Amino acid sequence: MHTLQENCWICQNLHQPANLVIWETKTSIAKLNPDQLFPGYTFVTLKWHAEHLTSLSPSDQRRFLGDMTTLANTLAKALKPDRMNYELLGNAQPHLHWHLIPRYTTDPMWGRPVWAGNRRRKRLTEDAYLELISKLKNTLAKTRDTDESGSE
């Protein structure tokens, strides 16, 4: 049975902030990270509490990995990064969630992990968040239409 945990910050904030939600499936919710030092940085979070990928059933693993891949493809098509970082950690927040981090040769930490040292944060204006989310949602809709039709 899929449940949320009261003592898990991620479980209690799945849909927050609501204005940053990009996409939601039966298995996952994708939200833009409020910190946009790396443009397009997105979380893909499991909608129930689990701490390890191996604790999911094979079908839930496939759906969760599929959702992450769909979002990664969307970010790649919409934003054209030079590289994509995929992180599934759980050290600080033990709840399954992907960090999809588009990387650009122009980013302030190119060639280094995003977790290295004390890095600055970057917040966008409300309009800039809305514009980026709209671009990702539009690309996602086109990507899903293409994927479902089986042609490019």
Short mmCIF file of N, CA and C in Angstrom, two decimals:
data_model
loop_
_atom_site.label_atom_id
_atom_site.label_comp_id
_atom_site.label_asym_id
_atom_site.label_seq_id
_atom_site.Cartn_x
_atom_site.Cartn_y
_atom_site.Cartn_z
N MET A 1 0.84 -1.18 0.00
CA MET A 1 0.00 0.00 0.00
C MET A 1 0.89 1.25 0.00
N HIS A 2 0.53 2.22 -0.79
CA HIS A 2 1.30 3.45 -0.91
C HIS A 2 0.80 4.47 0.11
N THR A 3 1.70 4.91 0.98
CA THR A 3 1.31 5.86 2.03
C THR A 3 2.33 7.00 2.12
N LEU A 4 1.89 8.07 2.75
CA LEU A 4 2.75 9.19 3.07
C LEU A 4 3.14 9.09 4.54
N GLN A 5 4.25 9.70 4.90
CA GLN A 5 4.68 9.70 6.30
C GLN A 5 4.57 11.10 6.88
N GLU A 6 4.03 11.17 8.08
CA GLU A 6 3.86 12.47 8.74
C GLU A 6 5.19 13.15 9.04
N ASN A 7 6.22 12.37 9.33
CA ASN A 7 7.51 12.96 9.70
C ASN A 7 8.44 13.18 8.51
N CYS A 8 7.94 13.04 7.30
CA CYS A 8 8.75 13.25 6.09
C CYS A 8 8.39 14.60 5.48
N TRP A 9 9.39 15.49 5.40
CA TRP A 9 9.16 16.82 4.85
C TRP A 9 8.65 16.73 3.41
N ILE A 10 9.21 15.84 2.61
CA ILE A 10 8.79 15.72 1.21
C ILE A 10 7.35 15.23 1.12
N CYS A 11 6.99 14.21 1.90
CA CYS A 11 5.60 13.72 1.89
C CYS A 11 4.62 14.85 2.20
N GLN A 12 4.96 15.68 3.15
CA GLN A 12 4.05 16.74 3.59
C GLN A 12 4.03 17.94 2.64
N ASN A 13 4.96 18.00 1.70
CA ASN A 13 5.05 19.14 0.78
C ASN A 13 5.06 18.72 -0.68
N LEU A 14 4.46 17.57 -0.99
CA LEU A 14 4.50 17.05 -2.36
C LEU A 14 4.05 18.07 -3.40
N HIS A 15 2.99 18.78 -3.14
CA HIS A 15 2.41 19.69 -4.13
C HIS A 15 2.79 21.16 -3.88
N GLN A 16 3.78 21.38 -3.03
CA GLN A 16 4.17 22.75 -2.70
C GLN A 16 5.58 23.02 -3.20
N PRO A 17 5.87 24.17 -3.68
CA PRO A 17 4.91 25.20 -4.03
C PRO A 17 4.14 24.82 -5.29
N ALA A 18 2.83 24.99 -5.23
CA ALA A 18 1.94 24.55 -6.31
C ALA A 18 2.25 25.25 -7.64
N ASN A 19 2.72 26.48 -7.58
CA ASN A 19 2.99 27.22 -8.82
C ASN A 19 4.20 26.68 -9.57
N LEU A 20 4.97 25.76 -8.96
CA LEU A 20 6.15 25.21 -9.63
C LEU A 20 5.93 23.80 -10.17
N VAL A 21 4.70 23.28 -10.06
CA VAL A 21 4.40 21.94 -10.59
C VAL A 21 4.40 21.99 -12.11
N ILE A 22 5.14 21.06 -12.71
CA ILE A 22 5.22 20.96 -14.17
C ILE A 22 4.30 19.85 -14.67
N TRP A 23 4.30 18.72 -13.97
CA TRP A 23 3.62 17.52 -14.47
C TRP A 23 3.36 16.59 -13.32
N GLU A 24 2.26 15.84 -13.41
CA GLU A 24 1.95 14.86 -12.38
C GLU A 24 1.41 13.60 -13.03
N THR A 25 1.88 12.46 -12.55
CA THR A 25 1.39 11.16 -13.02
C THR A 25 0.88 10.38 -11.82
N LYS A 26 0.48 9.16 -12.05
CA LYS A 26 0.05 8.28 -10.97
C LYS A 26 1.20 8.05 -9.98
N THR A 27 2.42 8.08 -10.47
CA THR A 27 3.59 7.71 -9.69
C THR A 27 4.41 8.89 -9.18
N SER A 28 4.49 9.95 -9.96
CA SER A 28 5.44 11.04 -9.69
C SER A 28 4.81 12.41 -9.82
N ILE A 29 5.49 13.36 -9.22
CA ILE A 29 5.18 14.76 -9.45
C ILE A 29 6.50 15.46 -9.80
N ALA A 30 6.46 16.28 -10.83
CA ALA A 30 7.65 17.01 -11.26
C ALA A 30 7.44 18.49 -10.96
N LYS A 31 8.43 19.06 -10.27
CA LYS A 31 8.37 20.48 -9.91
C LYS A 31 9.70 21.14 -10.22
N LEU A 32 9.60 22.36 -10.67
CA LEU A 32 10.78 23.18 -10.87
C LEU A 32 11.38 23.50 -9.50
N ASN A 33 12.68 23.40 -9.38
CA ASN A 33 13.35 23.80 -8.15
C ASN A 33 13.25 25.32 -8.04
N PRO A 34 12.87 25.85 -6.87
CA PRO A 34 12.84 27.31 -6.74
C PRO A 34 14.21 27.95 -7.00
N ASP A 35 15.28 27.21 -6.73
CA ASP A 35 16.65 27.68 -7.00
C ASP A 35 16.98 27.37 -8.45
N GLN A 36 17.08 28.40 -9.26
CA GLN A 36 17.34 28.22 -10.69
C GLN A 36 18.72 28.71 -11.10
N LEU A 37 19.73 28.50 -10.25
CA LEU A 37 21.10 28.79 -10.64
C LEU A 37 21.45 27.97 -11.89
N PHE A 38 20.89 26.77 -11.97
CA PHE A 38 21.03 25.91 -13.14
C PHE A 38 19.67 25.90 -13.83
N PRO A 39 19.50 26.68 -14.90
CA PRO A 39 18.18 26.84 -15.52
C PRO A 39 17.54 25.51 -15.91
N GLY A 40 16.33 25.31 -15.39
CA GLY A 40 15.59 24.09 -15.66
C GLY A 40 15.72 23.03 -14.58
N TYR A 41 16.48 23.28 -13.53
CA TYR A 41 16.68 22.32 -12.44
C TYR A 41 15.31 21.89 -11.93
N THR A 42 15.04 20.59 -12.02
CA THR A 42 13.72 20.04 -11.73
C THR A 42 13.83 18.85 -10.79
N PHE A 43 12.84 18.70 -9.91
CA PHE A 43 12.70 17.51 -9.07
C PHE A 43 11.61 16.62 -9.65
N VAL A 44 11.86 15.32 -9.68
CA VAL A 44 10.82 14.33 -10.00
C VAL A 44 10.70 13.46 -8.75
N THR A 45 9.57 13.58 -8.06
CA THR A 45 9.41 13.00 -6.73
C THR A 45 8.36 11.90 -6.73
N LEU A 46 8.67 10.80 -6.08
CA LEU A 46 7.71 9.71 -5.90
C LEU A 46 6.55 10.22 -5.05
N LYS A 47 5.31 9.87 -5.41
CA LYS A 47 4.14 10.41 -4.73
C LYS A 47 3.76 9.69 -3.44
N TRP A 48 4.52 8.71 -3.04
CA TRP A 48 4.33 8.07 -1.74
C TRP A 48 5.70 7.86 -1.13
N HIS A 49 5.71 7.52 0.14
CA HIS A 49 6.99 7.43 0.82
C HIS A 49 7.70 6.11 0.53
N ALA A 50 8.90 6.23 0.03
CA ALA A 50 9.84 5.11 -0.13
C ALA A 50 11.22 5.73 -0.10
N GLU A 51 12.15 5.03 0.52
CA GLU A 51 13.50 5.57 0.67
C GLU A 51 14.49 5.01 -0.32
N HIS A 52 14.19 3.85 -0.91
CA HIS A 52 15.15 3.19 -1.79
C HIS A 52 14.45 2.73 -3.07
N LEU A 53 15.11 2.91 -4.18
CA LEU A 53 14.57 2.46 -5.46
C LEU A 53 14.27 0.96 -5.41
N THR A 54 15.11 0.22 -4.73
CA THR A 54 14.95 -1.24 -4.65
C THR A 54 13.77 -1.66 -3.78
N SER A 55 13.18 -0.73 -3.03
CA SER A 55 12.01 -1.08 -2.23
C SER A 55 10.71 -0.98 -3.03
N LEU A 56 10.79 -0.44 -4.25
CA LEU A 56 9.61 -0.36 -5.11
C LEU A 56 9.40 -1.68 -5.84
N SER A 57 8.15 -1.95 -6.19
CA SER A 57 7.87 -3.11 -7.02
C SER A 57 8.48 -2.87 -8.40
N PRO A 58 8.72 -3.92 -9.17
CA PRO A 58 9.27 -3.72 -10.52
C PRO A 58 8.42 -2.78 -11.37
N SER A 59 7.10 -2.88 -11.28
CA SER A 59 6.26 -2.00 -12.10
C SER A 59 6.36 -0.55 -11.62
N ASP A 60 6.43 -0.32 -10.31
CA ASP A 60 6.61 1.05 -9.80
C ASP A 60 7.99 1.60 -10.16
N GLN A 61 9.01 0.75 -10.15
CA GLN A 61 10.34 1.17 -10.58
C GLN A 61 10.29 1.65 -12.03
N ARG A 62 9.65 0.86 -12.89
CA ARG A 62 9.57 1.23 -14.32
C ARG A 62 8.84 2.55 -14.50
N ARG A 63 7.72 2.73 -13.79
CA ARG A 63 6.96 3.98 -13.92
C ARG A 63 7.77 5.17 -13.42
N PHE A 64 8.43 5.01 -12.26
CA PHE A 64 9.21 6.11 -11.69
C PHE A 64 10.39 6.47 -12.60
N LEU A 65 11.09 5.47 -13.07
CA LEU A 65 12.21 5.72 -13.99
C LEU A 65 11.70 6.28 -15.32
N GLY A 66 10.55 5.81 -15.78
CA GLY A 66 9.96 6.33 -17.01
C GLY A 66 9.58 7.79 -16.89
N ASP A 67 8.99 8.16 -15.74
CA ASP A 67 8.64 9.57 -15.52
C ASP A 67 9.89 10.44 -15.51
N MET A 68 10.94 9.97 -14.84
CA MET A 68 12.19 10.73 -14.81
C MET A 68 12.74 10.91 -16.22
N THR A 69 12.73 9.84 -17.00
CA THR A 69 13.25 9.91 -18.36
C THR A 69 12.43 10.85 -19.22
N THR A 70 11.12 10.81 -19.08
CA THR A 70 10.25 11.72 -19.83
C THR A 70 10.60 13.17 -19.51
N LEU A 71 10.78 13.48 -18.23
CA LEU A 71 11.14 14.85 -17.86
C LEU A 71 12.53 15.22 -18.35
N ALA A 72 13.47 14.29 -18.28
CA ALA A 72 14.83 14.57 -18.78
C ALA A 72 14.78 14.86 -20.28
N ASN A 73 14.00 14.09 -21.03
CA ASN A 73 13.86 14.34 -22.47
C ASN A 73 13.22 15.70 -22.72
N THR A 74 12.24 16.05 -21.91
CA THR A 74 11.58 17.35 -22.04
C THR A 74 12.57 18.49 -21.79
N LEU A 75 13.34 18.38 -20.72
CA LEU A 75 14.33 19.41 -20.42
C LEU A 75 15.36 19.53 -21.55
N ALA A 76 15.79 18.39 -22.07
CA ALA A 76 16.79 18.40 -23.15
C ALA A 76 16.23 19.09 -24.40
N LYS A 77 14.99 18.77 -24.76
CA LYS A 77 14.40 19.38 -25.96
C LYS A 77 14.10 20.86 -25.77
N ALA A 78 13.61 21.22 -24.59
CA ALA A 78 13.19 22.61 -24.36
C ALA A 78 14.37 23.55 -24.14
N LEU A 79 15.40 23.06 -23.44
CA LEU A 79 16.46 23.95 -22.97
C LEU A 79 17.82 23.73 -23.62
N LYS A 80 17.99 22.62 -24.30
CA LYS A 80 19.23 22.31 -25.02
C LYS A 80 20.49 22.45 -24.14
N PRO A 81 20.53 21.78 -22.99
CA PRO A 81 21.73 21.87 -22.15
C PRO A 81 22.91 21.14 -22.80
N ASP A 82 24.10 21.47 -22.34
CA ASP A 82 25.30 20.78 -22.82
C ASP A 82 25.46 19.41 -22.17
N ARG A 83 24.87 19.24 -21.00
CA ARG A 83 24.93 17.97 -20.26
C ARG A 83 23.75 17.96 -19.31
N MET A 84 23.31 16.76 -18.93
CA MET A 84 22.26 16.63 -17.91
C MET A 84 22.83 15.83 -16.75
N ASN A 85 22.69 16.34 -15.54
CA ASN A 85 23.06 15.59 -14.34
C ASN A 85 21.80 14.95 -13.78
N TYR A 86 21.92 13.67 -13.44
CA TYR A 86 20.82 12.89 -12.86
C TYR A 86 21.27 12.49 -11.46
N GLU A 87 20.54 12.90 -10.44
CA GLU A 87 20.92 12.60 -9.06
C GLU A 87 19.74 11.98 -8.33
N LEU A 88 19.98 10.85 -7.69
CA LEU A 88 19.00 10.19 -6.83
C LEU A 88 19.74 9.88 -5.54
N LEU A 89 19.65 10.77 -4.57
CA LEU A 89 20.52 10.71 -3.41
C LEU A 89 19.81 10.14 -2.18
N GLY A 90 19.09 10.95 -1.46
CA GLY A 90 18.38 10.49 -0.27
C GLY A 90 19.13 10.67 1.03
N ASN A 91 20.31 11.29 0.99
CA ASN A 91 21.08 11.49 2.21
C ASN A 91 20.43 12.50 3.14
N ALA A 92 20.03 13.63 2.60
CA ALA A 92 19.44 14.69 3.41
C ALA A 92 17.93 14.51 3.57
N GLN A 93 17.27 14.09 2.52
CA GLN A 93 15.82 13.86 2.53
C GLN A 93 15.58 12.42 2.08
N PRO A 94 15.39 11.49 3.01
CA PRO A 94 15.24 10.08 2.63
C PRO A 94 13.85 9.76 2.07
N HIS A 95 13.58 10.29 0.90
CA HIS A 95 12.34 10.06 0.15
C HIS A 95 12.77 10.08 -1.31
N LEU A 96 12.37 9.09 -2.09
CA LEU A 96 12.82 9.00 -3.47
C LEU A 96 12.45 10.24 -4.28
N HIS A 97 13.45 10.90 -4.79
CA HIS A 97 13.24 12.05 -5.67
C HIS A 97 14.50 12.26 -6.52
N TRP A 98 14.27 12.47 -7.78
CA TRP A 98 15.35 12.76 -8.73
C TRP A 98 15.63 14.24 -8.75
N HIS A 99 16.89 14.59 -8.89
CA HIS A 99 17.32 15.94 -9.22
C HIS A 99 17.74 15.87 -10.69
N LEU A 100 17.03 16.55 -11.56
CA LEU A 100 17.43 16.65 -12.97
C LEU A 100 18.00 18.05 -13.14
N ILE A 101 19.29 18.09 -13.44
CA ILE A 101 20.00 19.36 -13.43
C ILE A 101 20.65 19.60 -14.79
N PRO A 102 20.00 20.42 -15.63
CA PRO A 102 20.62 20.77 -16.90
C PRO A 102 21.90 21.57 -16.63
N ARG A 103 22.96 21.21 -17.32
CA ARG A 103 24.24 21.90 -17.14
C ARG A 103 24.65 22.53 -18.47
N TYR A 104 25.25 23.68 -18.34
CA TYR A 104 25.67 24.47 -19.49
C TYR A 104 27.13 24.86 -19.31
N THR A 105 27.87 24.92 -20.40
CA THR A 105 29.28 25.29 -20.30
C THR A 105 29.44 26.68 -19.69
N THR A 106 28.39 27.47 -19.73
CA THR A 106 28.43 28.82 -19.17
C THR A 106 28.00 28.87 -17.70
N ASP A 107 27.63 27.72 -17.11
CA ASP A 107 27.16 27.79 -15.72
C ASP A 107 28.35 28.02 -14.78
N PRO A 108 28.10 28.62 -13.61
CA PRO A 108 29.19 29.04 -12.73
C PRO A 108 29.97 27.89 -12.11
N MET A 109 29.48 26.67 -12.26
CA MET A 109 30.16 25.52 -11.66
C MET A 109 30.47 24.45 -12.71
N TRP A 110 30.54 24.84 -13.97
CA TRP A 110 30.81 23.86 -15.03
C TRP A 110 32.08 23.08 -14.70
N GLY A 111 32.01 21.77 -14.87
CA GLY A 111 33.15 20.91 -14.60
C GLY A 111 33.23 20.45 -13.15
N ARG A 112 32.33 20.94 -12.32
CA ARG A 112 32.31 20.55 -10.91
C ARG A 112 30.91 20.07 -10.54
N PRO A 113 30.80 19.25 -9.50
CA PRO A 113 29.47 18.84 -9.04
C PRO A 113 28.69 20.04 -8.52
N VAL A 114 27.37 20.00 -8.69
CA VAL A 114 26.56 21.12 -8.21
C VAL A 114 26.60 21.25 -6.70
N TRP A 115 26.99 20.20 -6.02
CA TRP A 115 27.02 20.20 -4.55
C TRP A 115 28.35 20.73 -4.01
N ALA A 116 29.30 21.06 -4.85
CA ALA A 116 30.64 21.46 -4.41
C ALA A 116 30.61 22.84 -3.76
N GLY A 117 31.11 22.92 -2.54
CA GLY A 117 31.30 24.21 -1.89
C GLY A 117 30.01 24.96 -1.60
N ASN A 118 30.18 26.20 -1.23
CA ASN A 118 29.04 27.08 -0.96
C ASN A 118 28.69 27.80 -2.25
N ARG A 119 27.62 27.39 -2.86
CA ARG A 119 27.22 28.03 -4.11
C ARG A 119 26.11 29.03 -3.84
N ARG A 120 26.01 29.97 -4.72
CA ARG A 120 24.96 30.98 -4.56
C ARG A 120 23.62 30.40 -5.02
N ARG A 121 22.56 31.05 -4.68
CA ARG A 121 21.21 30.66 -5.08
C ARG A 121 20.69 31.69 -6.08
N LYS A 122 19.73 31.25 -6.90
CA LYS A 122 19.15 32.18 -7.85
C LYS A 122 17.64 31.98 -7.89
N ARG A 123 16.91 32.99 -7.48
CA ARG A 123 15.45 32.99 -7.56
C ARG A 123 15.05 33.79 -8.80
N LEU A 124 13.96 33.38 -9.40
CA LEU A 124 13.43 34.08 -10.57
C LEU A 124 12.25 34.95 -10.16
N THR A 125 11.84 35.82 -11.04
CA THR A 125 10.60 36.55 -10.82
C THR A 125 9.45 35.57 -11.06
N GLU A 126 8.29 35.89 -10.54
CA GLU A 126 7.12 35.03 -10.74
C GLU A 126 6.86 34.84 -12.24
N ASP A 127 6.98 35.91 -13.02
CA ASP A 127 6.76 35.81 -14.46
C ASP A 127 7.79 34.89 -15.12
N ALA A 128 9.03 34.94 -14.67
CA ALA A 128 10.07 34.08 -15.25
C ALA A 128 9.81 32.61 -14.93
N TYR A 129 9.36 32.32 -13.69
CA TYR A 129 8.99 30.94 -13.36
C TYR A 129 7.85 30.47 -14.26
N LEU A 130 6.82 31.30 -14.39
CA LEU A 130 5.66 30.94 -15.22
C LEU A 130 6.06 30.70 -16.67
N GLU A 131 6.93 31.53 -17.19
CA GLU A 131 7.39 31.39 -18.57
C GLU A 131 8.16 30.08 -18.76
N LEU A 132 9.05 29.76 -17.84
CA LEU A 132 9.82 28.52 -17.93
C LEU A 132 8.92 27.30 -17.78
N ILE A 133 8.00 27.32 -16.83
CA ILE A 133 7.09 26.20 -16.64
C ILE A 133 6.20 26.02 -17.86
N SER A 134 5.71 27.10 -18.43
CA SER A 134 4.90 27.02 -19.64
C SER A 134 5.68 26.39 -20.79
N LYS A 135 6.92 26.80 -20.95
CA LYS A 135 7.78 26.23 -22.01
C LYS A 135 7.96 24.73 -21.79
N LEU A 136 8.20 24.32 -20.54
CA LEU A 136 8.39 22.90 -20.25
C LEU A 136 7.10 22.11 -20.46
N LYS A 137 5.97 22.66 -20.03
CA LYS A 137 4.69 21.97 -20.23
C LYS A 137 4.37 21.81 -21.71
N ASN A 138 4.61 22.85 -22.49
CA ASN A 138 4.37 22.77 -23.94
C ASN A 138 5.27 21.73 -24.59
N THR A 139 6.54 21.73 -24.22
CA THR A 139 7.47 20.74 -24.77
C THR A 139 7.09 19.34 -24.32
N LEU A 140 6.69 19.19 -23.07
CA LEU A 140 6.26 17.90 -22.55
C LEU A 140 5.07 17.37 -23.34
N ALA A 141 4.09 18.21 -23.62
CA ALA A 141 2.92 17.78 -24.39
C ALA A 141 3.34 17.30 -25.77
N LYS A 142 4.23 18.04 -26.42
CA LYS A 142 4.71 17.63 -27.75
C LYS A 142 5.52 16.34 -27.67
N THR A 143 6.37 16.22 -26.65
CA THR A 143 7.19 15.02 -26.46
C THR A 143 6.32 13.81 -26.24
N ARG A 144 5.30 13.95 -25.40
CA ARG A 144 4.42 12.82 -25.10
C ARG A 144 3.61 12.44 -26.33
N ASP A 145 3.15 13.42 -27.12
CA ASP A 145 2.43 13.12 -28.36
C ASP A 145 3.32 12.35 -29.32
N THR A 146 4.58 12.77 -29.45
CA THR A 146 5.53 12.09 -30.33
C THR A 146 5.81 10.69 -29.83
N ASP A 147 6.05 10.55 -28.52
CA ASP A 147 6.34 9.23 -27.95
C ASP A 147 5.18 8.27 -28.16
N GLU A 148 3.96 8.76 -27.98
CA GLU A 148 2.80 7.89 -28.10
C GLU A 148 2.52 7.52 -29.55
N SER A 149 2.88 8.38 -30.49
CA SER A 149 2.65 8.05 -31.89
C SER A 149 3.74 7.16 -32.45
N GLY A 150 4.88 7.12 -31.76
CA GLY A 150 5.99 6.27 -32.19
C GLY A 150 6.79 6.85 -33.33
N SER A 151 6.60 8.14 -33.62
CA SER A 151 7.37 8.76 -34.70
C SER A 151 7.89 10.11 -34.23
N GLU A 152 8.90 10.59 -34.92
CA GLU A 152 9.48 11.90 -34.57
C GLU A 152 8.82 12.99 -35.35
#
